[in-house]
């Protein structure tokens, strides 16, 4: 729990601005982020349960097909259109589909064989990579103290969640014949 709290503080610091100190909470901004985090948490827990009985890659295919169809229908219902396809744009779309499918399949496989908390904690790295990639591709400033503090907090939170607990080996008593036993030693 401490690691998740530290990681969350890192995400908050990364998004720190003057507006963070106000009580203003727009539903389309921070509200959407909170709702997305809740849905991701619920989906990860449910996905872990379902992935125990269904092949992870097949499960990912169903998730992407159903989600894509739902988004497509909502887009058309809101007046959106699909036009202007070129060879280059179709190739880029195919590349993004393949990359996303592979990433989600790996995510589902990781959820199948690991604790949900162990896997989902790496979502704290999304703002870190978002900041670095926006600096790289969009020429945004990222060398600010808040980003350094956020990176340290996120990495420390991940370390806290993923570190292995050291447990002392159980002490066994050895009887006179040299065989292990669980009874208390007899004092003579």
CSV table of N, CA, C and O in Angstrom, one decimal, residues 14 125-143 147-148 151:
chain,number,residue,atom,x,y,z
A,14,UNK,N,4.1,15.0,-11.0
A,14,UNK,CA,4.4,15.2,-12.4
A,14,UNK,C,3.4,16.1,-13.1
A,14,UNK,O,3.7,16.9,-14.0
A,125,UNK,N,4.5,4.5,-14.7
A,125,UNK,CA,5.6,4.9,-15.6
A,125,UNK,C,5.0,5.7,-16.8
A,125,UNK,O,5.7,6.3,-17.5
A,126,UNK,N,3.7,5.6,-17.0
A,126,UNK,CA,3.0,6.2,-18.2
A,126,UNK,C,3.3,7.7,-18.2
A,126,UNK,O,3.7,8.3,-19.2
A,127,UNK,N,3.1,8.5,-17.1
A,127,UNK,CA,3.4,9.9,-17.1
A,127,UNK,C,4.8,10.2,-17.3
A,127,UNK,O,5.2,11.2,-18.0
A,128,UNK,N,5.7,9.3,-16.8
A,128,UNK,CA,7.1,9.5,-17.0
A,128,UNK,C,7.5,9.4,-18.5
A,128,UNK,O,8.1,10.3,-19.0
A,129,UNK,N,7.1,8.3,-19.1
A,129,UNK,CA,7.3,8.2,-20.5
A,129,UNK,C,6.6,9.2,-21.4
A,129,UNK,O,7.1,9.7,-22.4
A,130,UNK,N,5.4,9.6,-20.9
A,130,UNK,CA,4.7,10.7,-21.6
A,130,UNK,C,5.5,12.0,-21.6
A,130,UNK,O,5.5,12.7,-22.6
A,131,UNK,N,6.0,12.3,-20.5
A,131,UNK,CA,6.8,13.5,-20.4
A,131,UNK,C,8.1,13.5,-21.2
A,131,UNK,O,8.4,14.4,-22.0
A,132,UNK,N,8.8,12.3,-21.2
A,132,UNK,CA,10.0,12.2,-22.0
A,132,UNK,C,9.7,12.2,-23.5
A,132,UNK,O,10.4,12.9,-24.2
A,133,UNK,N,8.7,11.5,-23.9
A,133,UNK,CA,8.3,11.4,-25.3
A,133,UNK,C,7.8,12.8,-25.8
A,133,UNK,O,8.1,13.2,-27.0
A,134,UNK,N,7.0,13.5,-25.0
A,134,UNK,CA,6.6,14.8,-25.4
A,134,UNK,C,7.7,15.8,-25.5
A,134,UNK,O,7.7,16.7,-26.4
A,135,UNK,N,8.7,15.6,-24.7
A,135,UNK,CA,9.9,16.5,-24.8
A,135,UNK,C,10.7,16.1,-26.1
A,135,UNK,O,11.2,17.0,-26.8
A,136,UNK,N,10.8,14.8,-26.4
A,136,UNK,CA,11.5,14.4,-27.6
A,136,UNK,C,10.8,14.8,-28.9
A,136,UNK,O,11.4,15.3,-29.8
A,137,UNK,N,9.5,14.5,-29.0
A,137,UNK,CA,8.8,14.7,-30.2
A,137,UNK,C,8.1,16.1,-30.4
A,137,UNK,O,7.9,16.5,-31.5
A,138,UNK,N,7.7,16.7,-29.3
A,138,UNK,CA,7.0,17.9,-29.3
A,138,UNK,C,7.8,19.1,-28.8
A,138,UNK,O,7.2,20.2,-28.7
A,139,UNK,N,9.0,18.9,-28.5
A,139,UNK,CA,9.9,20.0,-28.0
A,139,UNK,C,9.4,20.7,-26.8
A,139,UNK,O,9.5,21.9,-26.6
A,140,UNK,N,8.8,20.0,-25.9
A,140,UNK,CA,8.3,20.5,-24.6
A,140,UNK,C,9.4,20.5,-23.6
A,140,UNK,O,10.3,19.7,-23.6
A,141,UNK,N,9.3,21.5,-22.7
A,141,UNK,CA,10.3,21.5,-21.6
A,141,UNK,C,10.0,20.4,-20.6
A,141,UNK,O,8.8,20.2,-20.2
A,142,UNK,N,11.0,19.7,-20.2
A,142,UNK,CA,10.8,18.7,-19.2
A,142,UNK,C,11.9,18.7,-18.1
A,142,UNK,O,11.7,18.0,-17.1
A,143,UNK,N,12.9,19.5,-18.2
A,143,UNK,CA,13.9,19.6,-17.2
A,143,UNK,C,13.5,20.6,-16.1
A,143,UNK,O,14.0,21.7,-16.0
A,147,UNK,N,9.5,17.2,-12.3
A,147,UNK,CA,9.6,16.0,-13.1
A,147,UNK,C,10.7,15.1,-12.5
A,147,UNK,O,10.5,13.9,-12.5
A,148,UNK,N,11.8,15.6,-12.0
A,148,UNK,CA,12.8,14.8,-11.3
A,148,UNK,C,12.3,14.2,-10.0
A,148,UNK,O,12.5,13.0,-9.8
A,151,UNK,N,9.8,11.5,-11.0
A,151,UNK,CA,10.5,10.3,-11.4
A,151,UNK,C,11.0,9.5,-10.2
A,151,UNK,O,10.9,8.3,-10.1
